[in-house]
Short mmCIF file of C-alpha atoms in Angstrom, two decimals:
data_model
loop_
_atom_site.label_atom_id
_atom_site.label_comp_id
_atom_site.label_asym_id
_atom_site.label_seq_id
_atom_site.Cartn_x
_atom_site.Cartn_y
_atom_site.Cartn_z
CA TYR A 80 -172.50 49.95 105.98
CA SER A 81 -175.23 52.54 105.68
CA TYR A 82 -176.17 54.98 102.77
CA PHE A 83 -178.83 56.94 101.37
CA SER A 84 -180.88 55.80 98.35
CA GLN A 85 -183.75 57.93 96.86
CA GLY A 86 -183.63 60.16 100.02
CA GLN A 87 -183.98 57.20 102.47
CA ALA A 88 -181.64 55.72 105.12
CA SER A 89 -180.53 52.29 103.82
CA LEU A 90 -178.46 49.54 105.25
CA SER A 91 -176.36 46.77 103.71
CA LEU A 92 -175.13 43.66 105.62
CA LEU A 93 -172.90 41.43 103.55
CA LYS A 94 -171.15 38.01 104.09
CA SER A 95 -168.04 36.63 102.73
CA GLU A 96 -166.94 32.96 103.05
CA ASP A 97 -163.61 33.37 101.01
CA ARG A 98 -161.94 35.94 103.11
CA GLY A 99 -163.25 39.01 101.22
CA ALA A 100 -162.78 37.90 97.70
CA THR A 101 -166.62 37.56 96.98
CA TRP A 102 -169.55 38.92 98.87
CA THR A 103 -173.32 38.06 99.22
CA PHE A 104 -175.86 40.46 100.60
CA PHE A 105 -177.97 39.39 103.80
CA ILE A 106 -179.70 42.96 103.91
CA ASP A 107 -179.74 45.65 101.30
CA GLY A 108 -182.31 48.57 101.13
CA PRO A 109 -184.12 51.15 103.13
CA CYS A 110 -184.18 50.58 106.84
CA GLY A 111 -185.66 53.78 107.81
CA THR A 112 -187.59 56.95 106.56
CA ASP A 113 -186.51 60.25 104.74
CA HIS A 114 -186.07 61.80 108.18
CA THR A 115 -183.86 59.04 109.94
CA SER A 116 -180.14 58.32 109.39
CA TYR A 117 -177.75 55.98 111.02
CA THR A 118 -175.11 57.39 113.42
CA LYS A 119 -173.23 54.17 114.31
CA LEU A 120 -172.89 50.81 113.12
CA ASP A 121 -171.23 47.83 114.79
CA ILE A 122 -171.15 44.19 113.90
CA LEU A 123 -170.26 40.96 115.80
CA ALA A 124 -170.23 37.50 114.54
CA CYS A 125 -170.07 34.39 116.80
CA GLY A 126 -170.08 30.81 116.50
CA THR A 127 -167.78 27.82 115.68
CA SER A 128 -169.27 26.75 112.22
CA LEU A 129 -171.62 28.07 109.64
CA SER A 130 -174.32 25.99 111.28
CA ASP A 131 -174.31 27.92 114.64
CA LEU A 132 -173.09 31.20 113.25
CA LYS A 133 -174.92 34.25 114.64
CA VAL A 134 -174.55 37.76 113.60
CA TYR A 135 -175.17 40.75 116.00
CA LEU A 136 -175.79 44.04 114.20
CA GLY A 137 -175.90 47.11 116.53
CA PHE A 138 -176.82 50.55 115.33
CA CYS A 139 -177.80 54.02 116.58
CA GLN A 140 -180.29 55.86 114.63
CA TYR A 141 -181.38 59.62 114.47
CA ASP A 142 -184.77 60.99 113.77
CA SER A 143 -184.38 64.59 112.47
CA ILE A 144 -188.23 65.52 113.01
CA SER A 145 -188.49 64.20 116.66
CA GLY A 146 -184.93 64.72 117.62
CA HIS A 147 -184.72 61.08 119.03
CA ARG A 148 -181.58 58.90 118.91
CA MET A 149 -182.21 55.40 119.62
CA ALA A 150 -180.06 52.33 120.04
CA GLN A 151 -180.65 48.77 118.92
CA VAL A 152 -178.91 45.38 118.52
CA ALA A 153 -180.43 42.73 116.40
CA LYS A 154 -179.81 39.07 116.20
CA ILE A 155 -179.57 37.62 112.90
CA ASP A 156 -178.85 33.92 111.50
CA GLY A 157 -175.55 33.83 109.99
CA VAL A 158 -176.59 31.27 107.40
CA THR A 159 -179.66 32.71 106.15
CA GLY A 160 -179.57 36.29 106.95
CA GLU A 161 -183.09 36.02 108.67
CA TYR A 162 -183.80 38.34 111.56
CA ILE A 163 -184.22 36.47 114.70
CA ASN A 164 -184.94 38.89 117.36
CA GLU A 165 -184.12 42.29 119.07
CA ILE A 166 -181.78 41.60 121.97
CA LEU A 167 -181.48 45.41 122.89
CA GLY A 168 -183.84 48.28 122.14
CA ASP A 169 -183.41 51.65 123.83
CA TYR A 170 -185.82 54.15 122.32
CA SER A 171 -184.89 57.00 124.87
CA TYR A 172 -184.55 60.70 123.60
CA LYS A 173 -180.90 60.82 123.09
CA ILE A 174 -178.68 57.70 122.55
CA LYS A 175 -174.96 58.92 121.50
CA ASP A 176 -172.79 55.82 120.72
CA LEU A 177 -172.77 52.15 121.04
CA ALA A 178 -170.18 49.26 120.82
CA ILE A 179 -170.73 45.43 121.15
CA VAL A 180 -168.23 42.75 122.02
CA SER A 181 -168.19 38.84 122.82
CA ASP A 182 -165.89 36.37 124.66
CA HIS A 183 -166.73 33.62 122.07
CA LEU A 184 -162.92 33.13 121.18
CA ASN A 185 -162.00 32.47 124.59
CA PRO A 186 -165.29 32.20 126.98
CA ALA A 187 -165.40 33.52 130.36
CA ALA A 188 -166.04 31.01 133.23
CA ASN A 189 -169.62 32.03 133.56
CA SER A 190 -170.39 32.06 129.92
CA ASN A 191 -172.73 29.60 128.40
CA PRO A 192 -171.44 29.02 125.55
CA TYR A 193 -170.20 32.63 125.34
CA SER A 194 -171.49 35.93 126.43
CA ILE A 195 -172.42 39.19 124.81
CA GLY A 196 -171.61 42.75 125.92
CA VAL A 197 -173.00 46.17 125.01
CA VAL A 198 -171.88 49.63 126.05
CA TYR A 199 -173.62 52.63 124.99
CA SER A 200 -173.76 56.49 126.00
CA LYS A 201 -177.12 58.23 126.63
CA GLY A 202 -178.05 61.76 127.13
CA PHE A 203 -180.33 63.39 129.61
CA PHE A 204 -181.18 60.37 131.70
CA ASN A 205 -182.42 61.77 135.05
CA ASN A 206 -181.10 65.14 133.84
CA HIS A 207 -177.50 63.47 133.56
CA ASP A 208 -175.59 61.98 130.63
CA SER A 209 -175.02 58.23 131.54
CA ILE A 210 -172.95 55.11 130.26
CA PHE A 211 -174.84 51.86 130.39
CA PHE A 212 -173.44 48.47 130.06
CA CYS A 213 -175.73 45.46 129.57
CA TYR A 214 -174.90 41.79 128.57
CA SER A 215 -176.05 38.30 128.64
CA SER A 216 -173.94 35.10 129.48
CA LYS A 217 -176.33 32.89 127.38
CA GLY A 218 -174.43 33.44 124.11
CA SER A 219 -176.36 32.05 121.12
CA ASN A 220 -179.53 31.29 123.17
CA VAL A 221 -179.85 35.01 124.21
CA TYR A 222 -183.27 36.45 123.61
CA PHE A 223 -182.43 39.63 125.11
CA LEU A 224 -179.51 41.36 127.13
CA ASP A 225 -180.86 40.63 130.61
CA LYS A 226 -178.40 42.38 132.77
CA MET A 227 -177.74 46.07 132.86
CA LYS A 228 -175.40 48.10 134.71
CA CYS A 229 -174.75 51.94 134.80
CA LEU A 230 -171.16 52.66 134.77
CA GLY A 231 -171.56 56.27 135.52
CA TYR A 232 -173.55 59.57 135.62
CA SER A 233 -172.27 63.11 134.58
CA THR A 234 -173.72 66.79 134.26
CA ASN A 235 -171.28 67.03 131.39
CA TYR A 236 -171.61 65.12 127.94
CA PHE A 237 -170.72 61.56 127.18
CA HIS A 238 -170.15 60.45 123.49
CA LYS A 239 -167.92 57.91 121.92
CA VAL A 240 -167.75 54.48 123.61
CA ALA A 241 -165.55 51.31 123.01
CA LEU A 242 -165.52 47.97 124.73
CA SER A 243 -163.19 44.89 124.89
CA TYR A 244 -163.00 41.62 126.76
CA GLY A 245 -159.81 40.22 128.68
CA LYS A 246 -158.77 37.03 129.82
CA SER A 247 -155.69 35.08 130.90
CA PRO A 248 -154.75 31.86 132.80
CA SER A 249 -154.09 33.70 135.88
CA TYR A 250 -157.49 35.67 135.62
CA PRO A 251 -159.66 32.86 133.84
CA GLU A 252 -163.00 34.49 135.02
CA GLY A 253 -162.83 36.96 132.34
CA ARG A 254 -163.56 40.77 132.37
CA TYR A 255 -165.40 43.46 130.30
CA PHE A 256 -163.17 46.70 129.84
CA ALA A 257 -164.92 49.82 128.57
CA THR A 258 -163.61 53.22 127.61
CA TRP A 259 -165.74 56.66 126.87
CA GLU A 260 -165.03 60.13 126.25
CA GLU A 261 -166.47 63.04 128.20
CA GLN A 262 -166.82 66.74 127.12
CA THR A 263 -167.56 69.55 129.61
CA ALA A 264 -169.46 71.48 127.16
CA GLU A 265 -172.02 70.37 124.44
CA GLY A 266 -170.48 70.30 121.03
CA ALA A 267 -166.98 70.43 122.39
CA GLU A 268 -164.35 68.96 120.15
CA TYR A 269 -162.08 67.60 123.10
CA GLY A 270 -162.44 66.44 126.63
CA HIS A 271 -161.63 63.53 128.94
CA ILE A 272 -161.27 59.84 128.50
CA TYR A 273 -162.08 57.23 131.15
CA THR A 274 -161.80 53.58 131.40
CA SER A 275 -163.23 50.84 133.83
CA HIS A 276 -163.84 47.23 133.87
CA THR A 277 -165.94 44.35 135.51
CA GLU A 278 -164.01 43.90 138.88
CA THR A 279 -163.95 40.16 139.31
CA ASP A 280 -165.87 38.57 136.42
CA ILE A 281 -168.21 39.44 133.54
CA ASN A 282 -171.16 39.46 136.08
CA SER A 283 -169.51 41.79 138.86
CA SER A 284 -169.89 45.58 139.12
CA PHE A 285 -167.40 48.09 137.43
CA THR A 286 -164.23 49.45 138.99
CA GLU A 287 -164.08 53.17 139.86
CA PRO A 288 -163.44 54.80 136.41
CA VAL A 289 -160.11 56.21 135.82
CA MET A 290 -159.54 59.58 134.01
CA LEU A 291 -156.47 58.78 131.85
CA ASP A 292 -156.09 62.30 130.63
CA SER A 293 -155.49 63.46 134.18
CA LEU A 294 -152.42 61.28 134.53
CA ASP A 295 -150.48 63.79 132.30
CA PRO A 296 -151.34 67.66 132.56
CA SER A 297 -150.21 67.76 128.82
CA LEU A 298 -153.17 65.74 127.97
CA TYR A 299 -156.00 67.13 130.34
CA ASN A 300 -159.12 68.07 128.55
CA LYS A 301 -157.32 67.81 125.13
CA VAL A 302 -158.52 64.30 124.09
CA ARG A 303 -161.05 62.50 122.24
CA ASN A 304 -162.18 59.39 120.19
CA PRO A 305 -161.14 56.48 122.46
CA SER A 306 -160.51 52.86 121.11
CA ILE A 307 -159.73 49.89 123.52
CA ALA A 308 -158.28 46.36 123.21
CA CYS A 309 -157.51 43.72 125.82
CA GLN A 310 -155.36 40.73 125.80
CA SER A 311 -157.46 37.39 125.74
CA ASN A 312 -155.73 34.11 125.31
CA ASP A 313 -153.98 31.29 127.17
CA VAL A 314 -150.78 33.03 128.02
CA ASP A 315 -150.07 35.15 130.90
CA ASN A 316 -148.08 38.37 130.24
CA SER A 317 -144.74 39.06 131.98
CA HIS A 318 -146.51 40.36 135.13
CA GLN A 319 -148.75 37.17 135.30
CA ASN A 320 -151.81 39.27 134.33
CA LEU A 321 -153.38 40.53 131.19
CA THR A 322 -152.70 43.86 129.16
CA GLU A 323 -155.16 46.58 128.25
CA ILE A 324 -154.58 49.38 125.82
CA VAL A 325 -156.68 52.46 125.31
CA LEU A 326 -155.75 54.65 122.18
CA PHE A 327 -157.05 58.25 121.71
CA GLU A 328 -156.59 61.40 119.78
CA LYS A 329 -154.70 64.23 121.42
CA ASN A 330 -154.90 67.92 120.14
CA GLU A 331 -151.40 69.24 119.80
CA GLY A 332 -152.74 72.96 120.45
CA VAL A 333 -153.03 73.77 116.81
CA ALA A 334 -156.06 73.49 114.76
CA SER A 335 -156.05 70.27 112.71
CA GLN A 336 -153.10 68.90 114.45
CA ASN A 337 -153.61 65.62 116.38
CA LYS A 338 -151.82 62.71 117.33
CA VAL A 339 -152.79 59.19 118.30
CA VAL A 340 -151.50 58.35 121.74
CA GLY A 341 -152.64 56.08 124.63
CA TYR A 342 -152.12 54.34 127.92
CA TYR A 343 -151.31 50.74 128.63
CA ASN A 344 -151.81 48.65 131.69
CA THR A 345 -150.07 45.25 131.98
CA LYS A 346 -151.90 44.61 135.26
CA ALA A 347 -155.28 45.43 133.98
CA ALA A 348 -157.20 42.58 135.99
CA SER A 349 -155.95 43.72 139.24
CA ASP A 350 -154.48 47.32 139.23
CA ASP A 351 -154.82 50.74 137.84
CA ASN A 352 -151.06 50.76 136.64
CA PHE A 353 -151.45 52.83 133.36
CA GLN A 354 -148.48 53.85 131.52
CA GLN A 355 -148.24 56.54 128.52
CA MET A 356 -147.41 55.47 125.04
CA ASN A 357 -146.90 57.08 121.56
CA ILE A 358 -147.99 55.41 118.53
CA ASP A 359 -146.66 57.88 115.66
CA THR A 360 -144.16 60.64 116.65
CA MET A 361 -143.78 61.59 113.09
CA PRO A 362 -145.08 64.96 112.07
CA GLY A 363 -148.52 65.23 110.67
CA ASN A 364 -152.14 64.98 111.89
CA LYS A 365 -153.20 61.52 112.98
CA LEU A 366 -156.69 60.59 113.70
CA GLN A 367 -159.22 57.81 114.32
CA PRO A 368 -157.36 54.95 115.98
CA ASP A 369 -158.52 51.47 116.14
CA ILE A 370 -156.96 48.48 117.96
CA CYS A 371 -157.53 44.60 118.21
CA PHE A 372 -155.54 41.89 120.01
CA ASN A 373 -154.25 38.90 118.11
CA PRO A 374 -154.16 35.86 120.42
CA TYR A 375 -152.03 33.91 118.03
CA ASP A 376 -148.78 36.13 118.21
CA THR A 377 -149.84 37.75 121.59
CA GLY A 378 -149.55 41.12 120.00
CA PHE A 379 -151.81 44.27 119.37
CA MET A 380 -152.62 45.39 115.87
CA VAL A 381 -153.32 49.06 115.37
CA THR A 382 -154.63 51.25 112.57
CA TYR A 383 -155.30 54.87 112.10
CA TYR A 384 -155.76 57.67 109.63
CA ASP A 385 -152.75 59.97 108.74
CA SER A 386 -154.58 62.79 107.13
CA THR A 387 -151.51 64.48 106.30
CA ALA A 388 -150.20 61.60 104.11
CA ASN A 389 -153.69 60.40 103.17
CA LYS A 390 -152.43 57.00 104.41
CA LEU A 391 -154.03 54.12 106.69
CA PRO A 392 -151.07 52.60 108.41
CA PHE A 393 -151.15 48.93 109.94
CA ILE A 394 -148.78 48.43 112.87
CA THR A 395 -148.19 46.03 115.68
CA ASN A 396 -146.56 45.47 119.06
CA ASN A 397 -146.07 42.67 121.73
CA PHE A 398 -148.50 42.36 124.52
CA ASN A 399 -145.62 42.74 127.07
CA LEU A 400 -144.97 46.28 125.60
CA THR A 401 -141.40 46.15 126.55
CA GLU A 402 -140.80 49.01 123.88
CA PRO A 403 -144.27 50.65 124.03
CA ASP A 404 -143.34 53.69 121.49
CA SER A 405 -141.57 51.34 118.97
CA TRP A 406 -144.20 49.65 116.71
CA ASN A 407 -143.71 47.37 113.87
CA ILE A 408 -144.99 48.86 110.51
CA ILE A 409 -146.74 45.98 108.85
CA SER A 410 -148.03 48.59 106.09
CA ALA A 411 -147.39 52.23 105.98
CA GLY A 412 -150.54 52.65 103.94
CA TYR A 413 -152.70 49.71 102.96
CA ASN A 414 -155.06 52.01 101.05
CA ASP A 415 -154.06 51.86 97.26
CA THR A 416 -155.48 55.37 96.53
CA PRO A 417 -155.34 58.60 98.33
CA ASP A 418 -159.06 59.41 98.17
CA LEU A 419 -159.60 59.58 101.96
CA SER A 420 -161.59 62.29 103.83
CA ASN A 421 -163.35 60.58 107.07
CA PRO A 422 -162.17 56.77 106.50
CA GLN A 423 -163.04 55.52 110.05
CA PRO A 424 -160.54 52.80 109.63
CA GLY A 425 -161.26 49.61 111.70
CA ILE A 426 -159.22 46.54 112.16
CA ALA A 427 -160.25 42.86 113.13
CA LEU A 428 -158.90 39.68 113.61
CA ASP A 429 -158.60 37.11 110.55
CA LEU A 430 -159.04 33.78 112.14
CA MET A 431 -157.78 31.66 109.18
CA LYS A 432 -154.50 33.54 108.59
CA GLN A 433 -154.21 34.51 112.18
CA SER A 434 -153.65 38.21 111.27
CA GLY A 435 -155.28 41.50 110.75
CA MET A 436 -158.17 42.54 108.33
CA THR A 437 -158.98 46.18 108.04
CA SER A 438 -161.99 48.06 106.54
CA TRP A 439 -162.63 51.88 105.59
CA ILE A 440 -164.59 54.40 103.72
CA ALA A 441 -162.92 56.03 100.64
CA GLU A 442 -164.32 58.93 98.67
CA ARG A 443 -165.59 59.21 95.09
CA PRO A 444 -166.17 62.05 92.94
CA GLY A 445 -169.73 63.65 93.83
CA GLY A 446 -169.24 63.05 97.69
CA ASN A 447 -170.14 59.56 97.53
CA GLY A 448 -168.33 57.06 99.76
CA GLU A 449 -167.00 53.45 98.91
CA ALA A 450 -166.82 50.71 101.50
CA PHE A 451 -163.57 48.80 101.26
CA MET A 452 -161.88 45.82 103.38
CA ASP A 453 -158.40 44.38 103.01
CA ALA A 454 -156.09 41.80 104.38
CA PRO A 455 -152.65 40.98 103.79
CA PHE A 456 -153.38 37.68 102.18
CA ILE A 457 -156.17 38.94 99.57
CA TYR A 458 -156.96 41.55 97.03
CA TYR A 459 -158.94 44.31 98.39
CA ALA A 460 -162.48 44.41 97.71
CA GLY A 461 -164.88 47.71 97.50
CA ILE A 462 -168.45 48.10 97.30
CA GLN A 463 -169.76 51.42 96.22
CA ASP A 464 -172.40 53.64 97.89
CA GLU A 465 -175.16 54.34 95.23
CA GLN A 466 -176.17 57.58 96.94
CA THR A 467 -176.96 59.45 93.83
CA SER A 468 -178.35 56.63 91.88
CA THR A 469 -181.61 55.02 91.81
CA SER A 470 -181.23 51.20 92.57
CA PRO A 471 -183.63 49.45 90.16
CA ALA A 472 -186.67 47.80 91.58
CA CYS A 473 -186.58 44.11 90.59
CA ARG A 474 -189.71 41.80 90.48
CA ALA A 475 -188.84 38.10 90.55
CA PHE A 476 -191.79 36.02 89.39
CA PRO A 477 -193.20 33.25 90.13
CA ASN A 478 -191.75 33.07 93.54
CA PRO A 479 -191.53 30.12 94.53
CA ALA A 480 -190.72 28.74 91.08
CA SER A 481 -190.05 25.11 90.01
CA THR A 482 -188.57 25.64 86.64
CA GLU A 483 -187.85 29.17 85.72
CA ILE A 484 -187.93 32.63 87.42
CA THR A 485 -188.27 35.86 85.59
CA PHE A 486 -186.38 39.00 87.01
CA GLU A 487 -188.12 42.20 85.76
CA PHE A 488 -186.59 45.50 86.13
CA GLU A 489 -186.20 48.74 84.31
CA LEU A 490 -182.98 50.66 83.35
CA PRO A 491 -182.59 54.31 82.93
CA ALA A 492 -179.81 54.08 80.27
CA PRO A 493 -178.19 51.36 78.13
CA GLY A 494 -175.67 49.23 79.94
CA THR A 495 -174.42 45.84 81.23
CA ILE A 496 -176.24 43.97 83.81
CA THR A 497 -175.01 41.16 85.89
CA LEU A 498 -177.41 38.76 87.62
CA SER A 499 -176.09 35.96 90.12
CA ILE A 500 -177.79 33.76 92.48
CA HIS A 501 -176.32 32.21 95.65
CA SER A 502 -177.11 29.64 97.95
CA THR A 503 -177.80 30.46 101.77
CA LEU A 504 -174.14 29.51 102.41
CA GLY A 505 -172.99 31.94 99.87
CA GLN A 506 -171.92 29.58 97.25
CA PRO A 507 -173.01 30.33 93.48
CA ALA A 508 -176.03 28.57 92.37
CA GLY A 509 -175.91 28.24 88.66
CA ALA A 510 -174.01 30.63 86.34
CA SER A 511 -174.09 34.28 86.38
CA VAL A 512 -176.00 36.21 83.67
CA ASN A 513 -173.84 39.03 82.02
CA LYS A 514 -175.83 40.99 79.38
CA GLU A 515 -175.73 44.29 77.31
CA CYS A 516 -179.30 45.77 77.74
CA SER A 517 -180.94 48.57 76.29
CA ALA A 518 -182.87 51.28 78.21
CA GLY A 519 -186.12 50.67 79.53
CA LYS A 520 -188.09 47.44 80.96
CA GLN A 521 -186.11 44.39 80.90
CA GLN A 522 -186.74 40.76 81.72
CA ILE A 523 -184.24 38.10 82.37
CA LYS A 524 -185.19 34.60 82.64
CA TYR A 525 -183.22 32.05 85.04
CA ASP A 526 -183.51 28.29 84.81
CA VAL A 527 -183.88 26.84 88.40
CA SER A 528 -184.97 23.52 87.28
CA GLN A 529 -181.67 21.82 88.26
CA LEU A 530 -181.39 23.65 91.60
CA PRO A 531 -182.22 21.77 94.87
CA ALA A 532 -185.47 23.04 96.55
CA GLY A 533 -184.66 25.66 99.16
CA LEU A 534 -184.02 29.62 99.60
CA TYR A 535 -181.71 31.43 97.43
CA PHE A 536 -180.38 35.05 97.19
CA TYR A 537 -179.99 37.02 94.20
CA THR A 538 -177.79 40.27 93.22
CA LEU A 539 -178.62 42.39 90.43
CA ARG A 540 -175.93 44.72 89.28
CA THR A 541 -176.68 47.53 86.79
CA ASN A 542 -175.47 50.85 85.80
CA ALA A 543 -178.11 52.24 88.07
CA GLY A 544 -177.05 50.35 91.28
CA ILE A 545 -177.32 47.00 93.35
CA THR A 546 -180.40 45.38 94.04
CA SER A 547 -180.75 41.93 96.00
CA GLY A 548 -183.56 39.89 97.11
CA LYS A 549 -184.62 36.35 97.86
CA VAL A 550 -186.34 33.52 95.77
CA VAL A 551 -187.55 30.04 96.67
CA VAL A 552 -187.16 27.02 94.40
CA SER A 553 -189.78 24.38 95.35
CA ARG A 554 -190.27 20.97 93.99
#
C-alpha cells in the first residue's frame, strides 16, 4: 500500500507466512518526492517454494510538477526483499493504469517455467490513447519484459485496465485476456468496456476487441471500472472450453446509483459468445467489483463495495454459470466495521485453504486510511496509514554487529514501544522488546550474540508510527 509521510510519497510492501496473522516489512518508507504520488499499485507473487519466490511490484506514479505519469514493474526477491531489477519502465508522458498477471499456477505451453504479462493504458501516444500489453515467457529468469503488443489506439480516452490468464485441457496453449475502459471525453465518469485475448497462445496477436456495452442498448456508454477473471485449471467447462467473466459498474441513470453487472463467455478461447449477467439486483449503490477464479472448486469469487449498506460482500458461482444471476453468499459483509469511503476491495486465491482472501482500505478519523486483509480461516489484520504522524528515524549501530545492537530513536511523547527482529524468512529472531518510554531520545540495546550470522529485519512500533530496517549479524 502507499501513504504519505512528512509530505512524501511512501510505499510499504509486507510479507506474511502464516496467512495474514503476522507481517514483516520488505519495503517501508519514502519512494518519491513531495510532488509525486502513487496512482496505482499491483502485486504478483510467483514460485513453488520460499527458495524461488519472486515478487513483482507494479505501480503508476504521478509527478505534479512535470505532469508526467510513469509505469514501472520491479522484480523483488521473495526471501530477502532485495530489489533485483526493473522489468518494465515506461516514463512517457501519461500512463493511466496498469495490471500484472502470471500463469505460474498452470503454465502455458510456451512458458519456461512461467510467464509474466502486463497491460497498461497510455495517453497521447502518436496523438492517440493506447493500450499496451507486454510479456515474457521466461518467468523467474526474466530480466525485462521483452515482447510488446499494442491492443488498440483511440482518439478517445483509455483509463482502467485489467488482465487475466485462461487455460483448460482443450486449450492447453493458454491465453491472456484483457479488458479496459474508454471514455469519449476527458474526465467523463462513464464510457465503454472492451475485452480481447491472445488468439492462439500467449505469444500470438490479440483478437479484435469486443465492446461489451454495445451488446445491450441500456448499457451503452454508461459503464466503467472493469475487472476480469478466467478459468485456468485441468477441467474443461460444459462447452469443452474455458470461461471468462468481465464485471463492471453500470450507472442507473441517477447520481450515485450504480450496480455491478457483467458479461460471461463459456467459449472464451474460441468464440465471442458473451452473455449478460447480474451480480446484485437488490436496491443500493454497488461499486468497485473484483473477481478471481478458484481452480480447486472450479468457481469464481467476487467482491464489491455496497456503499448503501457500507458492506463488502463475498460471493461465488460455478464456472459453468448455469444460473448466472444466482450467486452464493459466503459473506454479506466481511468488513467488521462500516468505516468505508473508497475501499477498493480486492480478492485473491488462498492456496493453502483453497478459498478466497480479501483486502480493502478502511477510513479512520482525520481522513487517514487503514489497510486490511481478511480470510475465512483467520482473524483479520490491519495496518494503519500514519499519514499525520512522523515515523521516528531509527539508527541501528554497530551494523554489522556480533554481540549487541543499539537502536536509537526519539519519541515526541511518552508511550509504549515494541521492537521486534525477524529473519529473512519472516520468523521471529529472539524475543520482542515491549517497553514504556518517556519523551525524547531513547536507546534500546538488543542482544544478538546467540543469533546465526546473516541478514535480519527490525520493526519499531511507537506512538509516532512504524519504522523498519535491516541489520547484519556477523561472526
